[in-house]
Amino acid sequence: DPEVDLKDDSTAGMLHLQGKSGEVLPDLVKEVARLRKEPLMPRLAAMADLPPIPEAPSAPAASTSSAPSLSRTATRGTSTPAAARKSMAPRAPSPAAAPRAPSPGMKTPSRPAASAGSSGSASPPPRAPSRRKGRAASDRGQIPTGFFVYGTLRPDDDSKASWTKSFNEGLEAEVAYLPGASLYIDGRYPAVCFEQTSCSVRGMLLKPAAGGSGAGLLASKLTEADQIEGYPDLYSRTVATVLTDRGVTCPAYVYHRTGKFDRTSCQRITDGDWLSRVRSGPALLP
């Protein structure tokens, strides 16, 4: 809708479609009806439903000397995400949400957002267009082709994290969506949760650039990402099928915190896009 100001807080988290009303409205009504059947806080996806992780390719032995410096990842592990976040509030799994009671209004949060700047939009994550629907699943038996990143590892992230630029070196990025998940701010950092929802998280698919070292680079980046994300203690890692903006599906590594924190005490990013978070009070990153 070209008449909508997407930077206006009053429209945050809303679904905006561009097209002829006769073609768009029927799909929009179906999406709203589907949304109203979901609980205010979607149930977590059962961990058994998350796909297994195929064996990662081994990095060449010679790559040790040429691998990107992990000084920034060590920094994240000691003074920023990994260690700092472990000292935050307990990460107990949230209780199962009760079914939503019918109401004439649109879906609203089950509680006020915890952060000071969360009084903007009260609407839930938008319904994904049809090509982005579906529960996250893996291309079983296939080695992931890259990483689905949704926060400070995104090349367009504006948090000024010290590890963003280095991690993206040698990788190509394209817009992608992770179905069956929601995005939260856990403390100061983004956290994906796989949920029983038809919502999706917007991020980037990072893959080795054409003509690069391919599997060797991917293995090196996997080791680096594990350190950045504090895997396996802080974040879990799985392989899920993501959908690119071109409608292509790809298996990718995804770091998530499903069942590792209390969602009810965290701010939910309504449209599933880290760049849409409310920026008020102290910076999210040091």
PDB file of C-alpha atoms in Angstrom:
ATOM      1  CA  ASP A   1       0.000   0.000   0.000  1.00  0.00           C
ATOM      2  CA  PRO A   2       1.922   3.101  -1.196  1.00  0.00           C
ATOM      3  CA  GLU A   3      -0.240   5.352   1.001  1.00  0.00           C
ATOM      4  CA  VAL A   4       0.998   3.741   4.240  1.00  0.00           C
ATOM      5  CA  ASP A   5       3.975   5.147   6.106  1.00  0.00           C
ATOM      6  CA  LEU A   6       5.804   1.984   7.178  1.00  0.00           C
ATOM      7  CA  LYS A   7       7.869   4.009   9.668  1.00  0.00           C
ATOM      8  CA  ASP A   8       4.748   5.062  11.544  1.00  0.00           C
ATOM      9  CA  ASP A   9       4.454   3.149  14.836  1.00  0.00           C
ATOM     10  CA  SER A  10       0.684   2.985  14.417  1.00  0.00           C
ATOM     11  CA  THR A  11       1.124   0.685  11.412  1.00  0.00           C
ATOM     12  CA  ALA A  12       3.906  -1.485  12.855  1.00  0.00           C
ATOM     13  CA  GLY A  13       3.177  -5.188  12.757  1.00  0.00           C
ATOM     14  CA  MET A  14       0.382  -4.781  10.232  1.00  0.00           C
ATOM     15  CA  LEU A  15       0.153  -6.676   6.966  1.00  0.00           C
ATOM     16  CA  HIS A  16       0.598  -4.448   3.917  1.00  0.00           C
ATOM     17  CA  LEU A  17      -0.126  -5.823   0.476  1.00  0.00           C
ATOM     18  CA  GLN A  18       0.026  -4.156  -2.877  1.00  0.00           C
ATOM     19  CA  GLY A  19      -2.425  -5.315  -5.514  1.00  0.00           C
ATOM     20  CA  LYS A  20      -5.982  -5.126  -6.755  1.00  0.00           C
ATOM     21  CA  SER A  21      -8.475  -5.214  -3.895  1.00  0.00           C
ATOM     22  CA  GLY A  22     -10.550  -7.961  -5.522  1.00  0.00           C
ATOM     23  CA  GLU A  23      -7.487 -10.213  -5.619  1.00  0.00           C
ATOM     24  CA  VAL A  24      -5.903  -9.241  -2.306  1.00  0.00           C
ATOM     25  CA  LEU A  25      -8.880  -8.997   0.054  1.00  0.00           C
ATOM     26  CA  PRO A  26      -9.946 -12.699  -0.054  1.00  0.00           C
ATOM     27  CA  ASP A  27      -6.438 -13.796   0.902  1.00  0.00           C
ATOM     28  CA  LEU A  28      -6.248 -11.095   3.560  1.00  0.00           C
ATOM     29  CA  VAL A  29      -9.523 -12.243   5.121  1.00  0.00           C
ATOM     30  CA  LYS A  30      -8.240 -15.834   5.233  1.00  0.00           C
ATOM     31  CA  GLU A  31      -5.032 -14.720   6.902  1.00  0.00           C
ATOM     32  CA  VAL A  32      -6.882 -12.687   9.526  1.00  0.00           C
ATOM     33  CA  ALA A  33      -9.200 -15.624  10.226  1.00  0.00           C
ATOM     34  CA  ARG A  34      -6.188 -17.912  10.651  1.00  0.00           C
ATOM     35  CA  LEU A  35      -4.532 -15.389  12.963  1.00  0.00           C
ATOM     36  CA  ARG A  36      -7.584 -15.129  15.202  1.00  0.00           C
ATOM     37  CA  LYS A  37      -7.486 -18.876  15.825  1.00  0.00           C
ATOM     38  CA  GLU A  38      -3.987 -18.683  17.281  1.00  0.00           C
ATOM     39  CA  PRO A  39      -3.437 -18.124  21.027  1.00  0.00           C
ATOM     40  CA  LEU A  40      -2.011 -14.804  22.145  1.00  0.00           C
ATOM     41  CA  MET A  41       1.265 -16.557  22.863  1.00  0.00           C
ATOM     42  CA  PRO A  42       1.727 -19.435  20.402  1.00  0.00           C
ATOM     43  CA  ARG A  43       2.790 -22.764  21.808  1.00  0.00           C
ATOM     44  CA  LEU A  44       6.417 -23.665  21.305  1.00  0.00           C
ATOM     45  CA  ALA A  45       7.204 -26.105  18.557  1.00  0.00           C
ATOM     46  CA  ALA A  46       7.975 -29.496  20.061  1.00  0.00           C
ATOM     47  CA  MET A  47      11.724 -29.979  20.115  1.00  0.00           C
ATOM     48  CA  ALA A  48      11.230 -33.412  18.548  1.00  0.00           C
ATOM     49  CA  ASP A  49       9.681 -31.643  15.555  1.00  0.00           C
ATOM     50  CA  LEU A  50      12.804 -29.599  14.912  1.00  0.00           C
ATOM     51  CA  PRO A  51      14.880 -31.180  12.169  1.00  0.00           C
ATOM     52  CA  PRO A  52      18.168 -32.947  12.903  1.00  0.00           C
ATOM     53  CA  ILE A  53      21.433 -31.303  11.942  1.00  0.00           C
ATOM     54  CA  PRO A  54      23.302 -32.963   9.078  1.00  0.00           C
ATOM     55  CA  GLU A  55      27.012 -33.469   9.625  1.00  0.00           C
ATOM     56  CA  ALA A  56      28.823 -30.237   8.849  1.00  0.00           C
ATOM     57  CA  PRO A  57      31.618 -30.163   6.282  1.00  0.00           C
ATOM     58  CA  SER A  58      35.105 -30.193   7.757  1.00  0.00           C
ATOM     59  CA  ALA A  59      37.251 -27.119   7.373  1.00  0.00           C
ATOM     60  CA  PRO A  60      40.631 -27.677   5.665  1.00  0.00           C
ATOM     61  CA  ALA A  61      43.488 -27.979   8.157  1.00  0.00           C
ATOM     62  CA  ALA A  62      45.329 -25.150   6.456  1.00  0.00           C
ATOM     63  CA  SER A  63      42.449 -22.798   7.052  1.00  0.00           C
ATOM     64  CA  THR A  64      43.461 -22.268  10.684  1.00  0.00           C
ATOM     65  CA  SER A  65      45.995 -19.611   9.876  1.00  0.00           C
ATOM     66  CA  SER A  66      43.824 -17.870   7.320  1.00  0.00           C
ATOM     67  CA  ALA A  67      40.553 -18.002   9.235  1.00  0.00           C
ATOM     68  CA  PRO A  68      39.031 -14.684  10.324  1.00  0.00           C
ATOM     69  CA  SER A  69      40.191 -13.486  13.720  1.00  0.00           C
ATOM     70  CA  LEU A  70      37.872 -14.550  16.513  1.00  0.00           C
ATOM     71  CA  SER A  71      38.852 -11.629  18.725  1.00  0.00           C
ATOM     72  CA  ARG A  72      35.440 -10.068  18.180  1.00  0.00           C
ATOM     73  CA  THR A  73      33.702 -13.351  18.931  1.00  0.00           C
ATOM     74  CA  ALA A  74      35.701 -13.668  22.101  1.00  0.00           C
ATOM     75  CA  THR A  75      34.555 -10.165  22.956  1.00  0.00           C
ATOM     76  CA  ARG A  76      30.961 -11.182  22.404  1.00  0.00           C
ATOM     77  CA  GLY A  77      31.482 -14.272  24.513  1.00  0.00           C
ATOM     78  CA  THR A  78      32.982 -12.381  27.458  1.00  0.00           C
ATOM     79  CA  SER A  79      31.582  -8.875  27.551  1.00  0.00           C
ATOM     80  CA  THR A  80      28.523  -9.003  25.330  1.00  0.00           C
ATOM     81  CA  PRO A  81      26.066 -11.752  24.356  1.00  0.00           C
ATOM     82  CA  ALA A  82      27.416 -15.099  25.512  1.00  0.00           C
ATOM     83  CA  ALA A  83      28.591 -14.301  29.054  1.00  0.00           C
ATOM     84  CA  ALA A  84      26.571 -11.140  29.642  1.00  0.00           C
ATOM     85  CA  ARG A  85      23.293 -12.742  28.661  1.00  0.00           C
ATOM     86  CA  LYS A  86      23.905 -15.739  30.906  1.00  0.00           C
ATOM     87  CA  SER A  87      23.865 -13.322  33.833  1.00  0.00           C
ATOM     88  CA  MET A  88      20.467 -11.921  32.892  1.00  0.00           C
ATOM     89  CA  ALA A  89      17.076 -13.163  34.031  1.00  0.00           C
ATOM     90  CA  PRO A  90      16.497 -16.961  34.227  1.00  0.00           C
ATOM     91  CA  ARG A  91      15.698 -18.560  30.898  1.00  0.00           C
ATOM     92  CA  ALA A  92      12.853 -20.801  31.953  1.00  0.00           C
ATOM     93  CA  PRO A  93      10.533 -22.093  29.222  1.00  0.00           C
ATOM     94  CA  SER A  94       7.253 -20.225  29.161  1.00  0.00           C
ATOM     95  CA  PRO A  95       4.066 -22.051  30.138  1.00  0.00           C
ATOM     96  CA  ALA A  96       1.673 -23.223  27.453  1.00  0.00           C
ATOM     97  CA  ALA A  97      -0.649 -20.462  26.347  1.00  0.00           C
ATOM     98  CA  ALA A  98      -4.368 -20.777  26.823  1.00  0.00           C
ATOM     99  CA  PRO A  99      -6.549 -20.710  23.691  1.00  0.00           C
ATOM    100  CA  ARG A 100      -7.635 -17.273  22.660  1.00  0.00           C
ATOM    101  CA  ALA A 101     -11.100 -16.196  23.688  1.00  0.00           C
ATOM    102  CA  PRO A 102     -13.211 -14.930  20.766  1.00  0.00           C
ATOM    103  CA  SER A 103     -13.387 -11.172  20.512  1.00  0.00           C
ATOM    104  CA  PRO A 104     -14.528  -8.681  17.905  1.00  0.00           C
ATOM    105  CA  GLY A 105     -11.176  -6.900  17.823  1.00  0.00           C
ATOM    106  CA  MET A 106      -7.849  -7.741  16.304  1.00  0.00           C
ATOM    107  CA  LYS A 107      -5.270  -9.850  18.113  1.00  0.00           C
ATOM    108  CA  THR A 108      -3.372  -7.960  20.834  1.00  0.00           C
ATOM    109  CA  PRO A 109      -0.459  -8.880  23.117  1.00  0.00           C
ATOM    110  CA  SER A 110      -1.301 -10.902  26.199  1.00  0.00           C
ATOM    111  CA  ARG A 111       0.594  -8.464  28.408  1.00  0.00           C
ATOM    112  CA  PRO A 112       2.336  -5.089  28.129  1.00  0.00           C
ATOM    113  CA  ALA A 113       5.767  -5.418  26.577  1.00  0.00           C
ATOM    114  CA  ALA A 114       8.540  -5.407  29.125  1.00  0.00           C
ATOM    115  CA  SER A 115      10.696  -2.759  27.498  1.00  0.00           C
ATOM    116  CA  ALA A 116      10.219   0.963  27.902  1.00  0.00           C
ATOM    117  CA  GLY A 117       9.688   1.450  24.199  1.00  0.00           C
ATOM    118  CA  SER A 118       7.131  -1.306  23.739  1.00  0.00           C
ATOM    119  CA  SER A 119       4.062   0.860  23.948  1.00  0.00           C
ATOM    120  CA  GLY A 120       3.962   1.371  20.165  1.00  0.00           C
ATOM    121  CA  SER A 121       2.111  -1.224  18.153  1.00  0.00           C
ATOM    122  CA  ALA A 122      -0.021  -3.785  19.924  1.00  0.00           C
ATOM    123  CA  SER A 123      -0.542  -5.948  16.876  1.00  0.00           C
ATOM    124  CA  PRO A 124       1.006  -9.418  16.401  1.00  0.00           C
ATOM    125  CA  PRO A 125       3.509 -10.547  13.797  1.00  0.00           C
ATOM    126  CA  PRO A 126       1.900 -10.249  10.356  1.00  0.00           C
ATOM    127  CA  ARG A 127       0.655 -13.191   8.388  1.00  0.00           C
ATOM    128  CA  ALA A 128       3.211 -14.256   5.850  1.00  0.00           C
ATOM    129  CA  PRO A 129       2.260 -14.212   2.180  1.00  0.00           C
ATOM    130  CA  SER A 130       1.412 -17.626   0.789  1.00  0.00           C
ATOM    131  CA  ARG A 131       4.927 -18.318  -0.446  1.00  0.00           C
ATOM    132  CA  ARG A 132       6.243 -17.851   3.081  1.00  0.00           C
ATOM    133  CA  LYS A 133       3.787 -20.069   4.939  1.00  0.00           C
ATOM    134  CA  GLY A 134       4.466 -23.360   6.620  1.00  0.00           C
ATOM    135  CA  ARG A 135       6.265 -24.835   9.595  1.00  0.00           C
ATOM    136  CA  ALA A 136      10.031 -24.710   9.466  1.00  0.00           C
ATOM    137  CA  ALA A 137      11.434 -28.003   8.234  1.00  0.00           C
ATOM    138  CA  SER A 138      14.689 -29.306   6.870  1.00  0.00           C
ATOM    139  CA  ASP A 139      15.707 -30.617   3.500  1.00  0.00           C
ATOM    140  CA  ARG A 140      16.567 -33.904   5.161  1.00  0.00           C
ATOM    141  CA  GLY A 141      19.753 -35.555   3.991  1.00  0.00           C
ATOM    142  CA  GLN A 142      21.105 -32.346   2.496  1.00  0.00           C
ATOM    143  CA  ILE A 143      23.963 -30.321   3.912  1.00  0.00           C
ATOM    144  CA  PRO A 144      22.919 -26.693   4.624  1.00  0.00           C
ATOM    145  CA  THR A 145      23.939 -24.228   1.962  1.00  0.00           C
ATOM    146  CA  GLY A 146      24.358 -21.291   4.318  1.00  0.00           C
ATOM    147  CA  PHE A 147      23.069 -19.447   7.370  1.00  0.00           C
ATOM    148  CA  PHE A 148      19.742 -17.786   8.069  1.00  0.00           C
ATOM    149  CA  VAL A 149      20.638 -14.684  10.094  1.00  0.00           C
ATOM    150  CA  TYR A 150      18.078 -12.346  11.581  1.00  0.00           C
ATOM    151  CA  GLY A 151      19.866 -10.060  14.037  1.00  0.00           C
ATOM    152  CA  THR A 152      23.368  -8.761  14.561  1.00  0.00           C
ATOM    153  CA  LEU A 153      24.819 -11.113  11.932  1.00  0.00           C
ATOM    154  CA  ARG A 154      22.692  -9.544   9.197  1.00  0.00           C
ATOM    155  CA  PRO A 155      24.849  -7.476   6.834  1.00  0.00           C
ATOM    156  CA  ASP A 156      22.290  -4.655   7.061  1.00  0.00           C
ATOM    157  CA  ASP A 157      22.159  -4.691  10.869  1.00  0.00           C
ATOM    158  CA  ASP A 158      22.386  -1.228  12.408  1.00  0.00           C
ATOM    159  CA  SER A 159      23.497  -2.253  15.910  1.00  0.00           C
ATOM    160  CA  LYS A 160      27.163  -1.569  15.159  1.00  0.00           C
ATOM    161  CA  ALA A 161      28.150  -4.956  16.553  1.00  0.00           C
ATOM    162  CA  SER A 162      31.877  -5.572  16.137  1.00  0.00           C
ATOM    163  CA  TRP A 163      31.441  -9.054  14.636  1.00  0.00           C
ATOM    164  CA  THR A 164      28.930  -8.265  11.871  1.00  0.00           C
ATOM    165  CA  LYS A 165      31.264  -7.111   9.097  1.00  0.00           C
ATOM    166  CA  SER A 166      33.878  -9.808   9.630  1.00  0.00           C
ATOM    167  CA  PHE A 167      31.354 -12.640   9.709  1.00  0.00           C
ATOM    168  CA  ASN A 168      29.842 -11.525   6.400  1.00  0.00           C
ATOM    169  CA  GLU A 169      33.173 -11.488   4.574  1.00  0.00           C
ATOM    170  CA  GLY A 170      33.114 -13.946   1.683  1.00  0.00           C
ATOM    171  CA  LEU A 171      29.358 -14.489   1.945  1.00  0.00           C
ATOM    172  CA  GLU A 172      26.554 -13.364  -0.348  1.00  0.00           C
ATOM    173  CA  ALA A 173      23.236 -12.272   1.167  1.00  0.00           C
ATOM    174  CA  GLU A 174      19.640 -12.261   0.019  1.00  0.00           C
ATOM    175  CA  VAL A 175      16.377 -11.568   1.840  1.00  0.00           C
ATOM    176  CA  ALA A 176      14.794 -14.716   3.269  1.00  0.00           C
ATOM    177  CA  TYR A 177      12.007 -15.778   5.642  1.00  0.00           C
ATOM    178  CA  LEU A 178      11.886 -18.429   8.356  1.00  0.00           C
ATOM    179  CA  PRO A 179       8.340 -19.851   8.666  1.00  0.00           C
ATOM    180  CA  GLY A 180       6.840 -21.114  11.896  1.00  0.00           C
ATOM    181  CA  ALA A 181       8.796 -18.777  14.150  1.00  0.00           C
ATOM    182  CA  SER A 182       8.619 -15.492  16.062  1.00  0.00           C
ATOM    183  CA  LEU A 183      11.323 -12.969  16.947  1.00  0.00           C
ATOM    184  CA  TYR A 184      11.853 -11.587  20.463  1.00  0.00           C
ATOM    185  CA  ILE A 185      14.288  -9.244  22.183  1.00  0.00           C
ATOM    186  CA  ASP A 186      15.835 -11.256  25.010  1.00  0.00           C
ATOM    187  CA  GLY A 187      17.651  -8.688  27.149  1.00  0.00           C
ATOM    188  CA  ARG A 188      19.319  -6.637  24.412  1.00  0.00           C
ATOM    189  CA  TYR A 189      19.635  -9.280  21.732  1.00  0.00           C
ATOM    190  CA  PRO A 190      17.377 -10.946  19.135  1.00  0.00           C
ATOM    191  CA  ALA A 191      16.128 -14.452  19.803  1.00  0.00           C
ATOM    192  CA  VAL A 192      14.118 -16.664  17.456  1.00  0.00           C
ATOM    193  CA  CYS A 193      11.616 -19.149  18.836  1.00  0.00           C
ATOM    194  CA  PHE A 194      10.113 -21.940  16.769  1.00  0.00           C
ATOM    195  CA  GLU A 195       6.399 -21.867  17.524  1.00  0.00           C
ATOM    196  CA  GLN A 196       3.156 -23.405  16.395  1.00  0.00           C
ATOM    197  CA  THR A 197       2.364 -20.362  14.290  1.00  0.00           C
ATOM    198  CA  SER A 198       1.990 -19.405  10.658  1.00  0.00           C
ATOM    199  CA  CYS A 199       4.054 -16.279  11.249  1.00  0.00           C
ATOM    200  CA  SER A 200       7.582 -15.899   9.925  1.00  0.00           C
ATOM    201  CA  VAL A 201      10.836 -14.124  10.757  1.00  0.00           C
ATOM    202  CA  ARG A 202      12.497 -11.895   8.175  1.00  0.00           C
ATOM    203  CA  GLY A 203      16.249 -12.081   7.804  1.00  0.00           C
ATOM    204  CA  MET A 204      19.021 -12.846   5.338  1.00  0.00           C
ATOM    205  CA  LEU A 205      20.301 -16.067   3.801  1.00  0.00           C
ATOM    206  CA  LEU A 206      24.107 -15.982   3.790  1.00  0.00           C
ATOM    207  CA  LYS A 207      25.876 -18.329   1.382  1.00  0.00           C
ATOM    208  CA  PRO A 208      29.507 -18.609   0.233  1.00  0.00           C
ATOM    209  CA  ALA A 209      30.096 -16.238  -2.645  1.00  0.00           C
ATOM    210  CA  ALA A 210      30.402 -17.709  -6.108  1.00  0.00           C
ATOM    211  CA  GLY A 211      33.977 -18.715  -6.832  1.00  0.00           C
ATOM    212  CA  GLY A 212      34.803 -18.967  -3.131  1.00  0.00           C
ATOM    213  CA  SER A 213      36.044 -21.937  -1.125  1.00  0.00           C
ATOM    214  CA  GLY A 214      32.514 -23.289  -0.660  1.00  0.00           C
ATOM    215  CA  ALA A 215      32.396 -26.065   1.934  1.00  0.00           C
ATOM    216  CA  GLY A 216      35.645 -24.962   3.578  1.00  0.00           C
ATOM    217  CA  LEU A 217      34.360 -21.426   4.096  1.00  0.00           C
ATOM    218  CA  LEU A 218      31.010 -22.683   5.363  1.00  0.00           C
ATOM    219  CA  ALA A 219      32.734 -24.911   7.938  1.00  0.00           C
ATOM    220  CA  SER A 220      34.951 -22.036   9.065  1.00  0.00           C
ATOM    221  CA  LYS A 221      31.953 -19.719   9.402  1.00  0.00           C
ATOM    222  CA  LEU A 222      30.052 -22.387  11.343  1.00  0.00           C
ATOM    223  CA  THR A 223      32.811 -22.544  13.943  1.00  0.00           C
ATOM    224  CA  GLU A 224      32.843 -18.765  14.105  1.00  0.00           C
ATOM    225  CA  ALA A 225      29.054 -18.530  14.436  1.00  0.00           C
ATOM    226  CA  ASP A 226      29.044 -21.138  17.216  1.00  0.00           C
ATOM    227  CA  GLN A 227      31.378 -18.915  19.228  1.00  0.00           C
ATOM    228  CA  ILE A 228      29.442 -15.742  18.493  1.00  0.00           C
ATOM    229  CA  GLU A 229      26.133 -17.285  19.498  1.00  0.00           C
ATOM    230  CA  GLY A 230      27.433 -19.158  22.536  1.00  0.00           C
ATOM    231  CA  TYR A 231      26.334 -22.519  21.119  1.00  0.00           C
ATOM    232  CA  PRO A 232      25.195 -24.836  22.643  1.00  0.00           C
ATOM    233  CA  ASP A 233      24.687 -23.194  26.053  1.00  0.00           C
ATOM    234  CA  LEU A 234      23.154 -19.888  25.012  1.00  0.00           C
ATOM    235  CA  TYR A 235      21.665 -20.704  21.617  1.00  0.00           C
ATOM    236  CA  SER A 236      20.597 -23.958  20.054  1.00  0.00           C
ATOM    237  CA  ARG A 237      21.347 -24.690  16.405  1.00  0.00           C
ATOM    238  CA  THR A 238      19.254 -26.544  13.867  1.00  0.00           C
ATOM    239  CA  VAL A 239      18.774 -26.740  10.120  1.00  0.00           C
ATOM    240  CA  ALA A 240      15.559 -25.373   8.666  1.00  0.00           C
ATOM    241  CA  THR A 241      14.195 -24.630   5.239  1.00  0.00           C
ATOM    242  CA  VAL A 242      14.000 -20.903   4.589  1.00  0.00           C
ATOM    243  CA  LEU A 243      12.299 -19.162   1.698  1.00  0.00           C
ATOM    244  CA  THR A 244      14.097 -16.452  -0.212  1.00  0.00           C
ATOM    245  CA  ASP A 245      12.452 -13.342  -1.561  1.00  0.00           C
ATOM    246  CA  ARG A 246      12.635 -15.002  -4.985  1.00  0.00           C
ATOM    247  CA  GLY A 247      10.489 -17.893  -3.745  1.00  0.00           C
ATOM    248  CA  VAL A 248      13.381 -20.380  -3.625  1.00  0.00           C
ATOM    249  CA  THR A 249      13.691 -22.762  -0.650  1.00  0.00           C
ATOM    250  CA  CYS A 250      17.094 -23.490   0.883  1.00  0.00           C
ATOM    251  CA  PRO A 251      18.287 -25.516   3.901  1.00  0.00           C
ATOM    252  CA  ALA A 252      20.200 -23.249   6.268  1.00  0.00           C
ATOM    253  CA  TYR A 253      21.691 -23.222   9.743  1.00  0.00           C
ATOM    254  CA  VAL A 254      19.486 -21.343  12.225  1.00  0.00           C
ATOM    255  CA  TYR A 255      20.472 -20.330  15.750  1.00  0.00           C
ATOM    256  CA  HIS A 256      17.459 -20.160  18.050  1.00  0.00           C
ATOM    257  CA  ARG A 257      16.474 -20.029  21.724  1.00  0.00           C
ATOM    258  CA  THR A 258      13.334 -22.165  21.659  1.00  0.00           C
ATOM    259  CA  GLY A 259      12.499 -23.148  25.236  1.00  0.00           C
ATOM    260  CA  LYS A 260      15.562 -21.391  26.664  1.00  0.00           C
ATOM    261  CA  PHE A 261      13.971 -18.156  27.890  1.00  0.00           C
ATOM    262  CA  ASP A 262      10.700 -16.765  29.198  1.00  0.00           C
ATOM    263  CA  ARG A 263       8.911 -15.234  26.227  1.00  0.00           C
ATOM    264  CA  THR A 264       6.353 -13.501  28.442  1.00  0.00           C
ATOM    265  CA  SER A 265       9.066 -11.259  29.892  1.00  0.00           C
ATOM    266  CA  CYS A 266      10.483 -10.277  26.512  1.00  0.00           C
ATOM    267  CA  GLN A 267       9.415  -7.872  23.810  1.00  0.00           C
ATOM    268  CA  ARG A 268       8.063  -9.559  20.714  1.00  0.00           C
ATOM    269  CA  ILE A 269       9.050  -7.842  17.482  1.00  0.00           C
ATOM    270  CA  THR A 270       5.668  -7.604  15.857  1.00  0.00           C
ATOM    271  CA  ASP A 271       6.620  -7.951  12.203  1.00  0.00           C
ATOM    272  CA  GLY A 272       9.435 -10.442  12.702  1.00  0.00           C
ATOM    273  CA  ASP A 273      12.085  -8.007  11.450  1.00  0.00           C
ATOM    274  CA  TRP A 274      14.954  -7.025  13.763  1.00  0.00           C
ATOM    275  CA  LEU A 275      15.276  -3.678  11.992  1.00  0.00           C
ATOM    276  CA  SER A 276      11.697  -2.816  13.045  1.00  0.00           C
ATOM    277  CA  ARG A 277      12.472  -2.980  16.770  1.00  0.00           C
ATOM    278  CA  VAL A 278      11.657   0.023  18.914  1.00  0.00           C
ATOM    279  CA  ARG A 279      14.806   2.024  19.528  1.00  0.00           C
ATOM    280  CA  SER A 280      14.378   3.829  22.828  1.00  0.00           C
ATOM    281  CA  GLY A 281      16.312   3.999  26.064  1.00  0.00           C
ATOM    282  CA  PRO A 282      19.795   2.438  26.263  1.00  0.00           C
ATOM    283  CA  ALA A 283      21.274   1.030  23.079  1.00  0.00           C
ATOM    284  CA  LEU A 284      20.555  -2.638  22.528  1.00  0.00           C
ATOM    285  CA  LEU A 285      24.215  -3.294  22.011  1.00  0.00           C
ATOM    286  CA  PRO A 286      27.181  -1.863  23.936  1.00  0.00           C
TER     287      PRO A 286
END
